[in-house]
Amino acid sequence: MVHPGLTARGAGLLITAFAAGVATPVFAAPADNETVTAQGEPIQAGVFTSRWGRLFSGNKDKFSGALSFSSGLKEQWLTIPNGSESAQQKKKINQLLNLSLQYSPYSFWFANVTLRAPITDFDKYTTDFRYSFGYDDWHPNTFSLVYSNYGDNHLFPSGNSRFTYFEQGAFTFAYKFSLPKSLEKHLLINKGDALTCQVGVSWVPRYYSLADNDLRSNKQVGLGGCGYTFKQHFFIRATAFWYPHSDQQQPWNGDYSYSFGYAGYTPGSFSVQYSNYSGTRFPGRSSATAKFREGTISLIWFLPF
């Protein structure tokens, strides 16, 4: 679905998946070559972010980055700019090359930018970027506050479009926690596995409403989810969303999101993951727009800094 003010990219139909989201992180390389801390817990130092923020992730490295290739699993209609004042509609499988860089000057404070370019129909007007910044500690029993913007951000805007629409980004405040040991011991499969959960709220100052065909104010979203790390590298993540004002949920806003895959940790390692963020609906709800084939698969190479 493409509509004024929000491209298919902005609508989240084609989310780059080398990131962690309110539901799924992709892990970045830690500062050393260890994959667990002294306490035996997996290091979850995520460089990249998904549409909803940085659940289950953080980063203690000062500089980090990754190069990735992401691809949808089916053809979709996309709006493709082909000049400063024009665009075309085209049905294709969306495939992107992505470069993500992160700077963490102190503790778990960070700033992150992801540059994206299509494999086909490449043009300066079809490139875009996403960015986030804030505080995000990956340890359990910690709080995070992150701003993220995955909307219509272009280095070379078309027409009268702006470079970025800061007011359409999301501020997410969340709390990470571990389950009680008495419960956790029945859920962990292997020694060294980890299960981390999170609850939070997200606020978007301005958002596009399809019903009104216009921008509206103060979108609010509640979220809660868990992530399981298996044998320190394989993972599965799932997050559910709640909209206090149901009319603020758009067709592309999922009831839940999920991802799974294999995550490398050291510089120069590779990761692969599948993720699905958009249009998912719980059983019994109508208007579901995201099936498994509408997810994204990504191959990530953590740069050997």
Coordinates of C-alpha atoms in Angstrom, one line a residue:
M1 CA 0.0 0.0 0.0
V2 CA 1.3 3.4 -0.9
H3 CA -0.3 6.6 0.1
P4 CA 0.5 10.4 0.2
G5 CA 3.1 11.3 2.8
L6 CA 4.2 7.8 3.5
T7 CA 6.0 5.5 1.0
A8 CA 5.8 1.7 1.2
R9 CA 9.2 2.0 2.9
G10 CA 7.8 4.4 5.4
A11 CA 4.8 2.3 6.0
G12 CA 7.0 -0.4 7.1
L13 CA 6.1 -2.9 4.4
L14 CA 9.7 -3.4 3.5
I15 CA 11.7 -3.1 6.6
T16 CA 15.4 -3.6 6.5
A17 CA 16.0 -6.4 8.9
F18 CA 19.6 -6.0 10.0
A19 CA 18.5 -4.5 13.2
A20 CA 16.7 -5.1 16.3
G21 CA 13.4 -3.8 16.7
V22 CA 10.9 -3.2 19.2
A23 CA 11.0 -6.7 18.6
T24 CA 14.2 -7.9 17.0
P25 CA 17.7 -7.0 17.3
V26 CA 20.6 -7.9 15.3
F27 CA 23.7 -8.3 17.3
A28 CA 26.9 -6.3 16.8
A29 CA 30.4 -7.3 17.7
P30 CA 31.5 -6.8 21.3
A31 CA 34.7 -5.0 22.1
D32 CA 36.7 -8.3 22.6
N33 CA 36.5 -11.8 21.1
E34 CA 34.4 -13.2 23.9
T35 CA 30.8 -14.1 23.3
V36 CA 29.7 -14.2 26.9
T37 CA 30.4 -12.1 29.9
A38 CA 32.1 -13.2 33.0
Q39 CA 28.7 -14.2 34.4
G40 CA 28.1 -16.4 31.4
E41 CA 25.3 -14.3 29.9
P42 CA 25.3 -13.7 26.2
I43 CA 26.6 -10.3 25.1
Q44 CA 23.8 -8.6 23.2
A45 CA 25.5 -5.6 21.8
G46 CA 23.3 -4.6 19.0
V47 CA 24.5 -2.0 16.5
F48 CA 21.4 -1.8 14.5
T49 CA 17.8 -0.9 15.2
S50 CA 14.5 -1.9 13.8
R51 CA 11.5 0.2 13.2
W52 CA 10.3 0.2 16.8
G53 CA 13.6 0.7 18.7
R54 CA 16.3 -1.4 20.3
L55 CA 14.7 -4.1 22.4
F56 CA 17.1 -6.6 23.8
S57 CA 20.1 -4.7 22.6
G58 CA 22.7 -2.1 23.4
N59 CA 26.3 -1.4 22.5
K60 CA 29.4 -0.8 24.6
D61 CA 31.7 -0.4 21.6
K62 CA 32.7 3.2 20.8
F63 CA 32.6 2.6 17.0
S64 CA 30.8 -0.2 15.2
G65 CA 29.2 -1.0 11.9
A66 CA 27.9 -3.5 9.4
L67 CA 27.1 -4.0 5.8
S68 CA 24.1 -6.0 4.9
F69 CA 21.9 -7.2 2.0
S70 CA 18.1 -7.5 2.6
S71 CA 15.4 -8.9 0.4
G72 CA 11.7 -9.3 0.5
L73 CA 10.2 -12.7 -0.4
K74 CA 7.6 -11.6 -2.8
E75 CA 6.9 -8.8 -5.3
Q76 CA 5.3 -5.6 -4.0
W77 CA 4.2 -2.3 -5.5
L78 CA 6.7 0.4 -4.7
T79 CA 6.9 4.1 -5.3
I80 CA 10.2 4.8 -6.9
P81 CA 11.4 8.4 -7.3
N82 CA 13.0 8.9 -10.7
G83 CA 13.8 12.6 -10.5
S84 CA 13.5 15.6 -8.2
E85 CA 9.8 16.1 -9.2
S86 CA 8.6 12.7 -10.4
A87 CA 8.2 9.1 -9.3
Q88 CA 6.8 5.8 -10.8
Q89 CA 4.9 2.8 -9.5
K90 CA 6.7 -0.5 -10.0
K91 CA 6.1 -4.0 -8.8
K92 CA 9.3 -5.8 -7.8
I93 CA 11.0 -7.7 -5.0
N94 CA 12.6 -5.0 -2.8
Q95 CA 16.3 -5.7 -2.4
L96 CA 18.5 -3.3 -0.5
L97 CA 22.2 -2.8 0.3
N98 CA 22.6 -1.2 3.7
L99 CA 25.5 0.3 5.6
S100 CA 24.9 1.0 9.3
L101 CA 27.3 2.9 11.5
Q102 CA 27.1 3.6 15.2
Y103 CA 29.0 5.8 17.7
S104 CA 28.7 5.3 21.4
P105 CA 30.7 8.1 23.1
Y106 CA 30.0 7.0 26.7
S107 CA 28.4 4.1 28.6
F108 CA 25.3 3.0 26.7
W109 CA 24.6 6.3 25.0
F110 CA 24.6 5.9 21.2
A111 CA 23.9 7.5 17.8
N112 CA 23.1 5.3 14.8
V113 CA 22.6 5.9 11.1
T114 CA 21.7 3.4 8.4
L115 CA 22.2 4.3 4.7
R116 CA 20.1 2.3 2.2
A117 CA 20.3 1.9 -1.5
P118 CA 18.2 -0.4 -3.8
I119 CA 20.0 -3.1 -5.8
T120 CA 17.9 -2.2 -8.9
D121 CA 16.6 1.2 -9.9
F122 CA 19.5 2.8 -8.2
D123 CA 19.5 6.6 -8.3
K124 CA 20.4 9.3 -5.8
Y125 CA 16.7 9.9 -5.3
T126 CA 16.0 6.3 -4.4
T127 CA 18.6 6.2 -1.6
D128 CA 17.4 6.9 1.9
F129 CA 18.5 6.6 5.5
R130 CA 17.3 5.8 9.0
Y131 CA 18.6 7.0 12.3
S132 CA 18.3 6.7 16.1
F133 CA 19.9 7.9 19.2
G134 CA 19.5 7.7 23.0
Y135 CA 20.4 5.5 25.9
D136 CA 20.0 1.7 25.7
D137 CA 21.6 -0.7 28.2
W138 CA 21.3 -4.3 27.1
H139 CA 21.4 -5.7 30.7
P140 CA 18.2 -6.9 32.4
N141 CA 16.7 -4.6 35.0
T142 CA 17.6 -1.4 33.2
F143 CA 15.7 1.4 31.5
S144 CA 16.1 2.8 28.0
L145 CA 15.0 5.9 26.2
V146 CA 15.5 5.9 22.4
Y147 CA 14.4 8.2 19.6
S148 CA 14.2 6.4 16.2
N149 CA 13.1 7.6 12.7
Y150 CA 12.3 5.1 9.9
G151 CA 10.2 7.4 7.8
D152 CA 10.8 9.4 4.6
N153 CA 14.4 10.4 5.1
H154 CA 16.4 11.3 2.0
L155 CA 19.9 12.7 1.3
F156 CA 18.4 14.0 -1.9
P157 CA 14.7 14.8 -1.3
S158 CA 12.3 15.0 -4.2
G159 CA 10.2 18.1 -4.9
N160 CA 9.4 20.0 -1.8
S161 CA 10.1 17.1 0.5
R162 CA 12.3 17.7 3.5
F163 CA 15.6 16.1 4.4
T164 CA 13.9 14.4 7.4
Y165 CA 10.7 14.7 9.3
F166 CA 11.9 14.6 12.9
E167 CA 8.4 15.1 14.4
Q168 CA 7.3 11.8 12.7
G169 CA 9.9 9.7 14.6
A170 CA 9.2 7.7 17.7
F171 CA 10.3 8.2 21.3
T172 CA 10.4 4.8 23.1
F173 CA 10.8 4.4 26.9
A174 CA 11.2 0.8 28.0
Y175 CA 12.3 -1.5 30.8
K176 CA 14.2 -4.7 30.3
F177 CA 13.9 -7.5 32.9
S178 CA 14.6 -11.2 33.5
L179 CA 12.0 -13.7 34.6
P180 CA 12.1 -15.0 38.1
K181 CA 14.7 -17.8 38.4
S182 CA 12.0 -20.2 39.6
L183 CA 10.2 -19.8 36.3
E184 CA 13.2 -19.2 34.1
K185 CA 14.8 -22.6 34.9
H186 CA 11.8 -24.4 33.4
L187 CA 12.0 -22.4 30.2
L188 CA 15.7 -22.5 29.4
I189 CA 16.7 -25.4 27.2
N190 CA 20.5 -25.3 27.7
K191 CA 22.9 -23.9 30.3
G192 CA 24.1 -20.5 29.0
D193 CA 20.8 -19.8 27.1
A194 CA 19.2 -16.4 28.0
L195 CA 15.6 -15.1 28.1
T196 CA 15.1 -11.4 28.4
C197 CA 11.8 -9.5 28.3
Q198 CA 10.8 -5.9 28.0
V199 CA 7.8 -3.6 28.4
G200 CA 7.5 0.0 27.2
V201 CA 5.6 2.8 25.6
S202 CA 6.2 4.6 22.3
W203 CA 5.1 8.1 21.4
V204 CA 5.0 9.6 17.9
P205 CA 4.3 13.4 17.8
R206 CA 2.9 13.4 14.3
Y207 CA 1.8 10.4 12.2
Y208 CA -0.1 9.8 9.0
S209 CA -3.7 8.6 9.3
L210 CA -5.0 6.7 6.3
A211 CA -8.6 7.2 7.2
D212 CA -8.1 11.0 7.4
N213 CA -5.6 11.1 4.6
D214 CA -3.7 13.6 6.7
L215 CA -1.3 14.0 9.6
R216 CA -2.5 13.5 13.1
S217 CA -0.9 14.1 16.5
N218 CA 0.2 12.1 19.6
K219 CA 0.2 8.5 18.5
Q220 CA 0.7 6.2 21.5
V221 CA 1.7 2.5 21.5
G222 CA 2.3 0.1 24.4
L223 CA 4.6 -2.8 23.8
G224 CA 5.8 -6.0 25.5
G225 CA 7.9 -8.9 24.3
C226 CA 10.6 -11.4 25.0
G227 CA 13.7 -12.7 23.3
Y228 CA 15.3 -16.1 23.6
T229 CA 19.0 -16.7 22.8
F230 CA 19.8 -20.3 22.1
K231 CA 23.4 -21.6 22.4
Q232 CA 24.6 -17.9 22.5
H233 CA 24.0 -17.4 18.8
F234 CA 20.6 -18.6 17.6
F235 CA 17.7 -16.3 18.6
I236 CA 14.0 -15.7 18.3
R237 CA 12.2 -12.5 19.3
A238 CA 8.6 -11.6 19.5
T239 CA 6.8 -8.4 20.6
A240 CA 3.1 -7.5 20.9
F241 CA 1.7 -4.0 20.6
W242 CA -1.3 -2.3 22.1
Y243 CA -2.9 0.9 20.8
P244 CA -4.8 2.7 23.6
H245 CA -6.6 4.6 20.9
S246 CA -7.5 1.9 18.3
D247 CA -8.1 4.4 15.5
Q248 CA -4.4 5.3 15.6
Q249 CA -3.4 1.8 14.5
Q250 CA -2.9 1.9 10.7
P251 CA -3.2 -1.1 8.4
W252 CA 0.6 -1.4 8.3
N253 CA 0.9 -1.2 12.1
G254 CA 1.2 -4.8 13.3
D255 CA -0.4 -6.4 16.4
Y256 CA 2.9 -8.1 16.9
S257 CA 6.3 -8.6 15.3
Y258 CA 8.8 -11.4 15.3
S259 CA 12.2 -12.5 14.0
F260 CA 14.6 -15.4 14.3
G261 CA 18.0 -16.3 13.0
Y262 CA 21.7 -16.7 13.7
A263 CA 23.8 -13.9 15.1
G264 CA 27.5 -13.6 14.9
Y265 CA 29.2 -11.5 17.5
T266 CA 32.9 -10.9 16.6
P267 CA 34.1 -8.4 14.0
G268 CA 34.2 -9.9 10.6
S269 CA 31.4 -12.4 11.4
F270 CA 28.2 -13.0 9.5
S271 CA 24.6 -13.2 10.6
V272 CA 21.4 -14.1 8.9
Q273 CA 17.8 -13.4 10.0
Y274 CA 14.2 -13.4 9.0
S275 CA 11.9 -10.6 10.3
N276 CA 8.3 -9.6 9.9
Y277 CA 7.0 -6.3 11.4
S278 CA 4.1 -5.0 9.3
G279 CA 0.4 -5.6 9.2
T280 CA 0.4 -8.7 11.4
R281 CA -2.9 -9.5 13.2
F282 CA -3.9 -11.7 16.1
P283 CA -6.3 -14.6 15.4
G284 CA -9.9 -13.4 15.0
R285 CA -8.9 -9.9 13.8
S286 CA -9.6 -8.8 10.3
S287 CA -7.5 -6.9 7.8
A288 CA -4.3 -8.9 8.2
T289 CA -1.8 -7.7 5.6
A290 CA 1.4 -9.5 6.5
K291 CA 1.9 -13.2 5.8
F292 CA 5.2 -15.1 6.1
R293 CA 6.3 -14.2 2.5
E294 CA 5.8 -10.5 3.3
G295 CA 8.7 -10.6 5.7
T296 CA 12.3 -9.8 5.0
I297 CA 15.4 -12.0 5.1
S298 CA 18.8 -10.4 5.6
L299 CA 22.5 -11.3 5.5
I300 CA 24.7 -9.1 7.7
W301 CA 28.5 -8.7 7.8
F302 CA 29.8 -7.0 10.9
L303 CA 32.6 -4.8 9.7
P304 CA 36.1 -5.8 11.2
F305 CA 36.8 -2.5 12.9

